[in-house]
JSON list of C-alpha atoms in Angstrom, two decimals:
[
{"chain": "A", "resi": 1, "resn": "LYS", "atom": "CA", "xyz": [0.00, 0.00, 0.00]},
{"chain": "A", "resi": 2, "resn": "ALA", "atom": "CA", "xyz": [2.96, 2.32, 0.60]},
{"chain": "A", "resi": 3, "resn": "ALA", "atom": "CA", "xyz": [4.52, 1.61, -2.81]},
{"chain": "A", "resi": 4, "resn": "ASP", "atom": "CA", "xyz": [5.45, 4.35, -5.25]},
{"chain": "A", "resi": 5, "resn": "SER", "atom": "CA", "xyz": [2.96, 5.04, -8.03]},
{"chain": "A", "resi": 6, "resn": "LEU", "atom": "CA", "xyz": [3.33, 5.97, -11.69]},
{"chain": "A", "resi": 7, "resn": "VAL", "atom": "CA", "xyz": [0.74, 7.54, -13.99]},
{"chain": "A", "resi": 8, "resn": "LEU", "atom": "CA", "xyz": [0.65, 6.00, -17.47]},
{"chain": "A", "resi": 9, "resn": "PRO", "atom": "CA", "xyz": [-1.54, 6.57, -20.53]},
{"chain": "A", "resi": 10, "resn": "VAL", "atom": "CA", "xyz": [-4.50, 4.20, -20.61]},
{"chain": "A", "resi": 11, "resn": "SER", "atom": "CA", "xyz": [-3.16, 2.85, -23.93]},
{"chain": "A", "resi": 12, "resn": "PHE", "atom": "CA", "xyz": [-0.83, 0.68, -21.83]},
{"chain": "A", "resi": 13, "resn": "LYS", "atom": "CA", "xyz": [-3.73, -0.92, -19.98]},
{"chain": "A", "resi": 14, "resn": "TYR", "atom": "CA", "xyz": [-3.16, -4.32, -21.59]},
{"chain": "A", "resi": 15, "resn": "ASN", "atom": "CA", "xyz": [0.65, -4.07, -21.60]},
{"chain": "A", "resi": 16, "resn": "VAL", "atom": "CA", "xyz": [1.34, -2.32, -18.33]},
{"chain": "A", "resi": 17, "resn": "GLU", "atom": "CA", "xyz": [4.84, -3.75, -17.80]},
{"chain": "A", "resi": 18, "resn": "HIS", "atom": "CA", "xyz": [5.94, -2.43, -21.20]},
{"chain": "A", "resi": 19, "resn": "GLY", "atom": "CA", "xyz": [4.59, 0.98, -20.28]},
{"chain": "A", "resi": 20, "resn": "VAL", "atom": "CA", "xyz": [6.66, 1.06, -17.11]},
{"chain": "A", "resi": 21, "resn": "LEU", "atom": "CA", "xyz": [9.73, -0.18, -18.98]},
{"chain": "A", "resi": 22, "resn": "MET", "atom": "CA", "xyz": [9.34, 2.62, -21.55]},
{"chain": "A", "resi": 23, "resn": "HIS", "atom": "CA", "xyz": [9.10, 5.12, -18.70]},
{"chain": "A", "resi": 24, "resn": "TYR", "atom": "CA", "xyz": [12.48, 3.97, -17.40]},
{"chain": "A", "resi": 25, "resn": "VAL", "atom": "CA", "xyz": [14.02, 3.87, -20.88]},
{"chain": "A", "resi": 26, "resn": "LYS", "atom": "CA", "xyz": [13.11, 7.54, -21.31]},
{"chain": "A", "resi": 27, "resn": "LYS", "atom": "CA", "xyz": [15.02, 8.21, -18.06]},
{"chain": "A", "resi": 28, "resn": "GLY", "atom": "CA", "xyz": [18.16, 6.65, -19.51]},
{"chain": "A", "resi": 29, "resn": "TYR", "atom": "CA", "xyz": [17.79, 3.08, -18.23]},
{"chain": "A", "resi": 30, "resn": "LYS", "atom": "CA", "xyz": [18.17, -0.14, -20.15]},
{"chain": "A", "resi": 31, "resn": "GLY", "atom": "CA", "xyz": [16.22, -3.19, -19.14]},
{"chain": "A", "resi": 32, "resn": "LEU", "atom": "CA", "xyz": [14.02, -6.16, -19.80]},
{"chain": "A", "resi": 33, "resn": "HIS", "atom": "CA", "xyz": [10.49, -7.31, -19.05]},
{"chain": "A", "resi": 34, "resn": "SER", "atom": "CA", "xyz": [11.62, -10.68, -17.81]},
{"chain": "A", "resi": 35, "resn": "GLU", "atom": "CA", "xyz": [9.49, -11.80, -14.85]},
{"chain": "A", "resi": 36, "resn": "ASN", "atom": "CA", "xyz": [10.93, -15.21, -13.92]},
{"chain": "A", "resi": 37, "resn": "ALA", "atom": "CA", "xyz": [13.12, -15.60, -17.01]},
{"chain": "A", "resi": 38, "resn": "ILE", "atom": "CA", "xyz": [16.31, -13.92, -15.77]},
{"chain": "A", "resi": 39, "resn": "TRP", "atom": "CA", "xyz": [16.38, -15.82, -12.49]},
{"chain": "A", "resi": 40, "resn": "ARG", "atom": "CA", "xyz": [15.47, -19.13, -14.08]},
{"chain": "A", "resi": 41, "resn": "SER", "atom": "CA", "xyz": [18.15, -18.56, -16.70]},
{"chain": "A", "resi": 42, "resn": "LEU", "atom": "CA", "xyz": [20.75, -17.56, -14.11]},
{"chain": "A", "resi": 43, "resn": "PHE", "atom": "CA", "xyz": [19.88, -20.73, -12.22]},
{"chain": "A", "resi": 44, "resn": "GLY", "atom": "CA", "xyz": [20.17, -22.81, -15.39]},
{"chain": "A", "resi": 45, "resn": "VAL", "atom": "CA", "xyz": [23.53, -21.26, -16.33]},
{"chain": "A", "resi": 46, "resn": "VAL", "atom": "CA", "xyz": [25.18, -21.63, -12.94]},
{"chain": "A", "resi": 47, "resn": "PHE", "atom": "CA", "xyz": [23.94, -25.18, -12.35]},
{"chain": "A", "resi": 48, "resn": "TRP", "atom": "CA", "xyz": [23.96, -26.54, -15.92]},
{"chain": "A", "resi": 49, "resn": "GLU", "atom": "CA", "xyz": [26.60, -29.22, -15.33]},
{"chain": "A", "resi": 50, "resn": "MET", "atom": "CA", "xyz": [25.03, -30.29, -12.04]},
{"chain": "A", "resi": 51, "resn": "ILE", "atom": "CA", "xyz": [21.48, -30.46, -13.43]},
{"chain": "A", "resi": 52, "resn": "TYR", "atom": "CA", "xyz": [22.47, -32.58, -16.44]},
{"chain": "A", "resi": 53, "resn": "ASP", "atom": "CA", "xyz": [25.05, -34.77, -14.68]},
{"chain": "A", "resi": 54, "resn": "ALA", "atom": "CA", "xyz": [24.07, -38.27, -15.81]},
{"chain": "A", "resi": 55, "resn": "SER", "atom": "CA", "xyz": [26.22, -39.89, -13.13]},
{"chain": "A", "resi": 56, "resn": "VAL", "atom": "CA", "xyz": [23.73, -38.89, -10.43]},
{"chain": "A", "resi": 57, "resn": "GLY", "atom": "CA", "xyz": [21.23, -41.36, -11.87]},
{"chain": "A", "resi": 58, "resn": "THR", "atom": "CA", "xyz": [18.33, -38.95, -12.32]},
{"chain": "A", "resi": 59, "resn": "ILE", "atom": "CA", "xyz": [18.67, -38.44, -16.10]},
{"chain": "A", "resi": 60, "resn": "HIS", "atom": "CA", "xyz": [17.18, -41.55, -17.72]},
{"chain": "A", "resi": 61, "resn": "HIS", "atom": "CA", "xyz": [16.92, -40.67, -21.42]},
{"chain": "A", "resi": 62, "resn": "PRO", "atom": "CA", "xyz": [18.30, -38.04, -23.86]},
{"chain": "A", "resi": 63, "resn": "LEU", "atom": "CA", "xyz": [15.02, -36.12, -24.18]},
{"chain": "A", "resi": 64, "resn": "GLN", "atom": "CA", "xyz": [14.60, -35.61, -20.42]},
{"chain": "A", "resi": 65, "resn": "TYR", "atom": "CA", "xyz": [14.70, -31.86, -19.76]},
{"chain": "A", "resi": 66, "resn": "LEU", "atom": "CA", "xyz": [15.07, -31.97, -15.95]},
{"chain": "A", "resi": 67, "resn": "PRO", "atom": "CA", "xyz": [16.34, -34.53, -13.40]},
{"chain": "A", "resi": 68, "resn": "SER", "atom": "CA", "xyz": [13.65, -36.87, -12.12]},
{"chain": "A", "resi": 69, "resn": "ASP", "atom": "CA", "xyz": [14.10, -35.56, -8.56]},
{"chain": "A", "resi": 70, "resn": "PHE", "atom": "CA", "xyz": [14.11, -31.87, -9.53]},
{"chain": "A", "resi": 71, "resn": "TYR", "atom": "CA", "xyz": [10.88, -31.06, -7.71]},
{"chain": "A", "resi": 72, "resn": "ARG", "atom": "CA", "xyz": [11.59, -33.25, -4.68]},
{"chain": "A", "resi": 73, "resn": "PRO", "atom": "CA", "xyz": [13.56, -32.45, -1.50]},
{"chain": "A", "resi": 74, "resn": "GLU", "atom": "CA", "xyz": [16.26, -34.93, -2.56]},
{"chain": "A", "resi": 75, "resn": "PHE", "atom": "CA", "xyz": [17.39, -32.54, -5.30]},
{"chain": "A", "resi": 76, "resn": "PHE", "atom": "CA", "xyz": [18.85, -30.20, -2.72]},
{"chain": "A", "resi": 77, "resn": "GLN", "atom": "CA", "xyz": [19.76, -32.81, -0.13]},
{"chain": "A", "resi": 78, "resn": "ASN", "atom": "CA", "xyz": [21.78, -34.99, -2.51]},
{"chain": "A", "resi": 79, "resn": "ARG", "atom": "CA", "xyz": [23.62, -32.12, -4.19]},
{"chain": "A", "resi": 80, "resn": "SER", "atom": "CA", "xyz": [24.46, -29.72, -1.36]},
{"chain": "A", "resi": 81, "resn": "GLU", "atom": "CA", "xyz": [28.23, -29.94, -1.89]},
{"chain": "A", "resi": 82, "resn": "LYS", "atom": "CA", "xyz": [27.96, -29.69, -5.68]},
{"chain": "A", "resi": 83, "resn": "ILE", "atom": "CA", "xyz": [25.66, -26.68, -5.34]},
{"chain": "A", "resi": 84, "resn": "GLN", "atom": "CA", "xyz": [28.32, -24.82, -3.36]},
{"chain": "A", "resi": 85, "resn": "GLU", "atom": "CA", "xyz": [30.94, -25.72, -5.94]},
{"chain": "A", "resi": 86, "resn": "CYS", "atom": "CA", "xyz": [28.81, -24.40, -8.80]},
{"chain": "A", "resi": 87, "resn": "LEU", "atom": "CA", "xyz": [28.06, -21.16, -6.95]},
{"chain": "A", "resi": 88, "resn": "GLN", "atom": "CA", "xyz": [31.76, -20.29, -6.84]},
{"chain": "A", "resi": 89, "resn": "ILE", "atom": "CA", "xyz": [31.55, -19.18, -10.49]},
{"chain": "A", "resi": 90, "resn": "LEU", "atom": "CA", "xyz": [29.76, -16.07, -9.21]},
{"chain": "A", "resi": 91, "resn": "ASP", "atom": "CA", "xyz": [32.75, -14.99, -7.10]},
{"chain": "A", "resi": 92, "resn": "ASP", "atom": "CA", "xyz": [34.62, -13.54, -10.08]},
{"chain": "A", "resi": 93, "resn": "GLU", "atom": "CA", "xyz": [32.71, -11.34, -12.53]},
{"chain": "A", "resi": 94, "resn": "LYS", "atom": "CA", "xyz": [35.02, -11.97, -15.48]},
{"chain": "A", "resi": 95, "resn": "ALA", "atom": "CA", "xyz": [35.02, -15.73, -14.92]},
{"chain": "A", "resi": 96, "resn": "PHE", "atom": "CA", "xyz": [31.21, -15.70, -14.74]},
{"chain": "A", "resi": 97, "resn": "ASN", "atom": "CA", "xyz": [30.91, -13.68, -17.95]},
{"chain": "A", "resi": 98, "resn": "ASP", "atom": "CA", "xyz": [33.36, -15.90, -19.84]},
{"chain": "A", "resi": 99, "resn": "TYR", "atom": "CA", "xyz": [31.62, -19.05, -18.64]},
{"chain": "A", "resi": 100, "resn": "THR", "atom": "CA", "xyz": [28.16, -17.74, -19.50]},
{"chain": "A", "resi": 101, "resn": "ILE", "atom": "CA", "xyz": [29.15, -16.57, -22.98]},
{"chain": "A", "resi": 102, "resn": "LYS", "atom": "CA", "xyz": [30.76, -19.94, -23.75]},
{"chain": "A", "resi": 103, "resn": "LEU", "atom": "CA", "xyz": [27.71, -21.80, -22.43]},
{"chain": "A", "resi": 104, "resn": "PHE", "atom": "CA", "xyz": [25.42, -19.76, -24.69]},
{"chain": "A", "resi": 105, "resn": "GLU", "atom": "CA", "xyz": [27.70, -20.45, -27.66]},
{"chain": "A", "resi": 106, "resn": "ARG", "atom": "CA", "xyz": [27.85, -24.21, -27.02]},
{"chain": "A", "resi": 107, "resn": "LYS", "atom": "CA", "xyz": [24.29, -24.85, -25.90]},
{"chain": "A", "resi": 108, "resn": "GLN", "atom": "CA", "xyz": [22.18, -22.20, -27.62]},
{"chain": "A", "resi": 109, "resn": "GLY", "atom": "CA", "xyz": [19.15, -23.69, -29.31]},
{"chain": "A", "resi": 110, "resn": "ILE", "atom": "CA", "xyz": [18.91, -26.73, -27.05]},
{"chain": "A", "resi": 111, "resn": "ASN", "atom": "CA", "xyz": [15.37, -27.01, -25.74]},
{"chain": "A", "resi": 112, "resn": "ASN", "atom": "CA", "xyz": [15.76, -26.12, -22.08]},
{"chain": "A", "resi": 113, "resn": "HIS", "atom": "CA", "xyz": [13.15, -25.76, -19.36]},
{"chain": "A", "resi": 114, "resn": "LEU", "atom": "CA", "xyz": [15.18, -23.09, -17.60]},
{"chain": "A", "resi": 115, "resn": "ILE", "atom": "CA", "xyz": [17.25, -20.94, -19.94]},
{"chain": "A", "resi": 116, "resn": "VAL", "atom": "CA", "xyz": [15.89, -18.47, -22.49]},
{"chain": "A", "resi": 117, "resn": "TRP", "atom": "CA", "xyz": [18.42, -18.37, -25.35]},
{"chain": "A", "resi": 118, "resn": "SER", "atom": "CA", "xyz": [18.28, -14.62, -25.94]},
{"chain": "A", "resi": 119, "resn": "LEU", "atom": "CA", "xyz": [21.18, -12.22, -26.49]},
{"chain": "A", "resi": 120, "resn": "ASP", "atom": "CA", "xyz": [19.20, -9.57, -24.60]},
{"chain": "A", "resi": 121, "resn": "LEU", "atom": "CA", "xyz": [18.91, -11.92, -21.66]},
{"chain": "A", "resi": 122, "resn": "LEU", "atom": "CA", "xyz": [22.61, -12.83, -21.87]},
{"chain": "A", "resi": 123, "resn": "GLU", "atom": "CA", "xyz": [23.46, -9.14, -21.54]},
{"chain": "A", "resi": 124, "resn": "VAL", "atom": "CA", "xyz": [21.11, -8.77, -18.58]},
{"chain": "A", "resi": 125, "resn": "LEU", "atom": "CA", "xyz": [22.76, -11.73, -16.80]},
{"chain": "A", "resi": 126, "resn": "LYS", "atom": "CA", "xyz": [26.12, -10.01, -17.20]},
{"chain": "A", "resi": 127, "resn": "GLN", "atom": "CA", "xyz": [24.69, -6.73, -15.91]},
{"chain": "A", "resi": 128, "resn": "MET", "atom": "CA", "xyz": [23.11, -8.46, -12.92]},
{"chain": "A", "resi": 129, "resn": "ARG", "atom": "CA", "xyz": [26.47, -9.93, -11.92]},
{"chain": "A", "resi": 130, "resn": "ARG", "atom": "CA", "xyz": [28.11, -6.53, -12.38]},
{"chain": "A", "resi": 131, "resn": "LEU", "atom": "CA", "xyz": [25.57, -4.68, -10.24]},
{"chain": "A", "resi": 132, "resn": "ILE", "atom": "CA", "xyz": [24.64, -7.27, -7.60]},
{"chain": "A", "resi": 133, "resn": "LYS", "atom": "CA", "xyz": [27.26, -8.75, -5.31]},
{"chain": "A", "resi": 134, "resn": "ALA", "atom": "CA", "xyz": [28.03, -12.45, -5.46]},
{"chain": "A", "resi": 135, "resn": "GLU", "atom": "CA", "xyz": [26.75, -13.38, -2.00]},
{"chain": "A", "resi": 136, "resn": "PRO", "atom": "CA", "xyz": [23.17, -12.11, -2.51]},
{"chain": "A", "resi": 137, "resn": "LEU", "atom": "CA", "xyz": [23.00, -13.88, -5.88]},
{"chain": "A", "resi": 138, "resn": "LYS", "atom": "CA", "xyz": [24.24, -17.09, -4.24]},
{"chain": "A", "resi": 139, "resn": "ALA", "atom": "CA", "xyz": [21.59, -16.74, -1.54]},
{"chain": "A", "resi": 140, "resn": "VAL", "atom": "CA", "xyz": [18.81, -16.45, -4.14]},
{"chain": "A", "resi": 141, "resn": "LEU", "atom": "CA", "xyz": [20.03, -19.46, -6.13]},
{"chain": "A", "resi": 142, "resn": "THR", "atom": "CA", "xyz": [20.44, -21.55, -2.98]},
{"chain": "A", "resi": 143, "resn": "LYS", "atom": "CA", "xyz": [16.88, -20.68, -1.94]},
{"chain": "A", "resi": 144, "resn": "ILE", "atom": "CA", "xyz": [15.65, -21.84, -5.36]},
{"chain": "A", "resi": 145, "resn": "CYS", "atom": "CA", "xyz": [17.53, -25.13, -4.93]},
{"chain": "A", "resi": 146, "resn": "GLU", "atom": "CA", "xyz": [15.73, -25.75, -1.64]},
{"chain": "A", "resi": 147, "resn": "ASN", "atom": "CA", "xyz": [12.33, -25.71, -3.36]},
{"chain": "A", "resi": 148, "resn": "PRO", "atom": "CA", "xyz": [12.45, -25.36, -7.17]},
{"chain": "A", "resi": 149, "resn": "ARG", "atom": "CA", "xyz": [8.75, -26.10, -7.55]},
{"chain": "A", "resi": 150, "resn": "ASP", "atom": "CA", "xyz": [7.73, -22.89, -5.80]},
{"chain": "A", "resi": 151, "resn": "ASN", "atom": "CA", "xyz": [10.85, -20.75, -5.84]},
{"chain": "A", "resi": 152, "resn": "LEU", "atom": "CA", "xyz": [11.42, -20.61, -9.60]},
{"chain": "A", "resi": 153, "resn": "ALA", "atom": "CA", "xyz": [8.42, -18.27, -9.78]},
{"chain": "A", "resi": 154, "resn": "GLY", "atom": "CA", "xyz": [7.23, -15.02, -8.24]},
{"chain": "A", "resi": 155, "resn": "PHE", "atom": "CA", "xyz": [10.11, -12.77, -9.28]},
{"chain": "A", "resi": 156, "resn": "PRO", "atom": "CA", "xyz": [9.63, -9.08, -10.16]},
{"chain": "A", "resi": 157, "resn": "ASP", "atom": "CA", "xyz": [8.47, -8.19, -13.66]},
{"chain": "A", "resi": 158, "resn": "LEU", "atom": "CA", "xyz": [11.27, -5.84, -14.72]},
{"chain": "A", "resi": 159, "resn": "PHE", "atom": "CA", "xyz": [15.02, -5.51, -14.40]},
{"chain": "A", "resi": 160, "resn": "VAL", "atom": "CA", "xyz": [16.22, -2.01, -15.30]},
{"chain": "A", "resi": 161, "resn": "TYR", "atom": "CA", "xyz": [19.72, -0.62, -14.92]},
{"chain": "A", "resi": 162, "resn": "LYS", "atom": "CA", "xyz": [22.17, 2.19, -15.58]},
{"chain": "A", "resi": 163, "resn": "ILE", "atom": "CA", "xyz": [25.93, 2.22, -15.09]},
{"chain": "A", "resi": 164, "resn": "ARG", "atom": "CA", "xyz": [25.79, 2.25, -11.29]},
{"chain": "A", "resi": 165, "resn": "VAL", "atom": "CA", "xyz": [22.18, 1.56, -10.35]},
{"chain": "A", "resi": 166, "resn": "TYR", "atom": "CA", "xyz": [19.51, -1.06, -10.97]},
{"chain": "A", "resi": 167, "resn": "HIS", "atom": "CA", "xyz": [15.95, -1.85, -9.90]},
{"chain": "A", "resi": 168, "resn": "LEU", "atom": "CA", "xyz": [13.93, -5.05, -9.84]},
{"chain": "A", "resi": 169, "resn": "ILE", "atom": "CA", "xyz": [10.34, -3.86, -10.19]},
{"chain": "A", "resi": 170, "resn": "GLU", "atom": "CA", "xyz": [7.09, -5.65, -9.52]},
{"chain": "A", "resi": 171, "resn": "VAL", "atom": "CA", "xyz": [4.45, -3.79, -11.55]},
{"chain": "A", "resi": 172, "resn": "LYS", "atom": "CA", "xyz": [0.89, -3.68, -10.25]},
{"chain": "A", "resi": 173, "resn": "SER", "atom": "CA", "xyz": [-2.11, -2.23, -12.06]},
{"chain": "A", "resi": 174, "resn": "PRO", "atom": "CA", "xyz": [-4.92, -0.64, -9.99]},
{"chain": "A", "resi": 175, "resn": "THR", "atom": "CA", "xyz": [-6.81, -3.94, -9.67]},
{"chain": "A", "resi": 176, "resn": "ASP", "atom": "CA", "xyz": [-3.80, -6.22, -9.15]},
{"chain": "A", "resi": 177, "resn": "MET", "atom": "CA", "xyz": [-2.45, -7.64, -5.87]},
{"chain": "A", "resi": 178, "resn": "LEU", "atom": "CA", "xyz": [0.76, -9.31, -4.73]},
{"chain": "A", "resi": 179, "resn": "SER", "atom": "CA", "xyz": [0.77, -13.09, -4.60]},
{"chain": "A", "resi": 180, "resn": "ASP", "atom": "CA", "xyz": [2.29, -14.89, -1.62]},
{"chain": "A", "resi": 181, "resn": "GLN", "atom": "CA", "xyz": [5.29, -15.94, -3.72]},
{"chain": "A", "resi": 182, "resn": "GLN", "atom": "CA", "xyz": [5.88, -12.42, -5.01]},
{"chain": "A", "resi": 183, "resn": "LEU", "atom": "CA", "xyz": [5.80, -11.13, -1.43]},
{"chain": "A", "resi": 184, "resn": "PHE", "atom": "CA", "xyz": [8.20, -13.91, -0.40]},
{"chain": "A", "resi": 185, "resn": "TRP", "atom": "CA", "xyz": [10.81, -12.82, -2.95]},
{"chain": "A", "resi": 186, "resn": "LEU", "atom": "CA", "xyz": [10.40, -9.10, -2.23]},
{"chain": "A", "resi": 187, "resn": "ASN", "atom": "CA", "xyz": [11.04, -9.79, 1.45]},
{"chain": "A", "resi": 188, "resn": "PHE", "atom": "CA", "xyz": [13.95, -12.11, 0.69]},
{"chain": "A", "resi": 189, "resn": "PHE", "atom": "CA", "xyz": [15.54, -9.55, -1.64]},
{"chain": "A", "resi": 190, "resn": "GLU", "atom": "CA", "xyz": [15.24, -6.91, 1.08]},
{"chain": "A", "resi": 191, "resn": "GLN", "atom": "CA", "xyz": [17.01, -9.22, 3.53]},
{"chain": "A", "resi": 192, "resn": "GLN", "atom": "CA", "xyz": [19.83, -9.77, 1.04]},
{"chain": "A", "resi": 193, "resn": "GLY", "atom": "CA", "xyz": [20.22, -6.11, 0.12]},
{"chain": "A", "resi": 194, "resn": "ILE", "atom": "CA", "xyz": [18.95, -6.61, -3.44]},
{"chain": "A", "resi": 195, "resn": "ARG", "atom": "CA", "xyz": [17.18, -3.51, -4.75]},
{"chain": "A", "resi": 196, "resn": "SER", "atom": "CA", "xyz": [13.55, -4.40, -5.46]},
{"chain": "A", "resi": 197, "resn": "LYS", "atom": "CA", "xyz": [10.26, -2.59, -5.16]},
{"chain": "A", "resi": 198, "resn": "VAL", "atom": "CA", "xyz": [6.60, -2.56, -6.04]},
{"chain": "A", "resi": 199, "resn": "LEU", "atom": "CA", "xyz": [5.40, 0.13, -8.45]},
{"chain": "A", "resi": 200, "resn": "LYS", "atom": "CA", "xyz": [1.68, 0.85, -8.62]},
{"chain": "A", "resi": 201, "resn": "VAL", "atom": "CA", "xyz": [0.34, 2.09, -11.95]},
{"chain": "A", "resi": 202, "resn": "GLU", "atom": "CA", "xyz": [-2.45, 4.63, -12.19]},
{"chain": "A", "resi": 203, "resn": "TRP", "atom": "CA", "xyz": [-4.17, 5.53, -15.46]},
{"chain": "A", "resi": 204, "resn": "GLN", "atom": "CA", "xyz": [-3.94, 9.00, -16.87]},
{"chain": "A", "resi": 205, "resn": "ALA", "atom": "CA", "xyz": [-7.30, 10.73, -17.01]},
{"chain": "A", "resi": 206, "resn": "GLN", "atom": "CA", "xyz": [-8.68, 10.98, -20.54]},
{"chain": "A", "resi": 207, "resn": "GLY", "atom": "CA", "xyz": [-8.12, 14.34, -22.20]},
{"chain": "A", "resi": 208, "resn": "ILE", "atom": "CA", "xyz": [-4.94, 15.12, -20.21]}
]
C-alpha cells in the first residue's frame, strides 16, 4: 500500500509492464520485461553441469529436460556440496561472464526448461552480476535449490539498470495484488540487500 505510483496513458492498460519499462528507458535506463526468465536462466547457467550430470542417476533418457528428482527435496539434499561448488563461479565477474558466454555459444538452441536463449537476456545476466554482489546472488540461487517447484516463480516483472544503479520492479495495475510468492521474494531480496520494489500504476485521465 505504501509503494510508489506511476501515472501511465491508458493505452498501456493491456501491456502495463511495457509501459513502465518505456518510462524507465526515457530516463536513460536499459532493461528487460523478464518476470521469472532472468532468475530461471541464471539458475540454469550456474547449475547446468550439475542439473544434467548423468552420473547422479536422475537423467534416464536423452530427451529428459530436468532430473527426475528436480521437484523433490532430494534434489537439494543430494547435491548440497555440488551446489556450493557451482556457486563459486559467481565470485569472479570476469570468470562468470566468460563461462556464461561460452555456455550460450555451445548450448544455444537446445530445448531447455530453464534458460531463455536470448542475447538480450545474456546481456542482462552479465549486468546483474556486475551490479549485484556475489553473495546475494548465491543466496537467491540456494533458496531456489531448496524448493524449485515454488521458488522458480514469483520474481519481479522488470530488471532495469544504468551504469551504477539497478531496480527489480514488480508492476501492479490498480486492480492487481501481490501473490504470496511475489511477497516472499520481495522480502527475501530486502534481507539480502537486493534492490527491489513494487510500483503501482495509475491511469492518466482521458483528455490530459
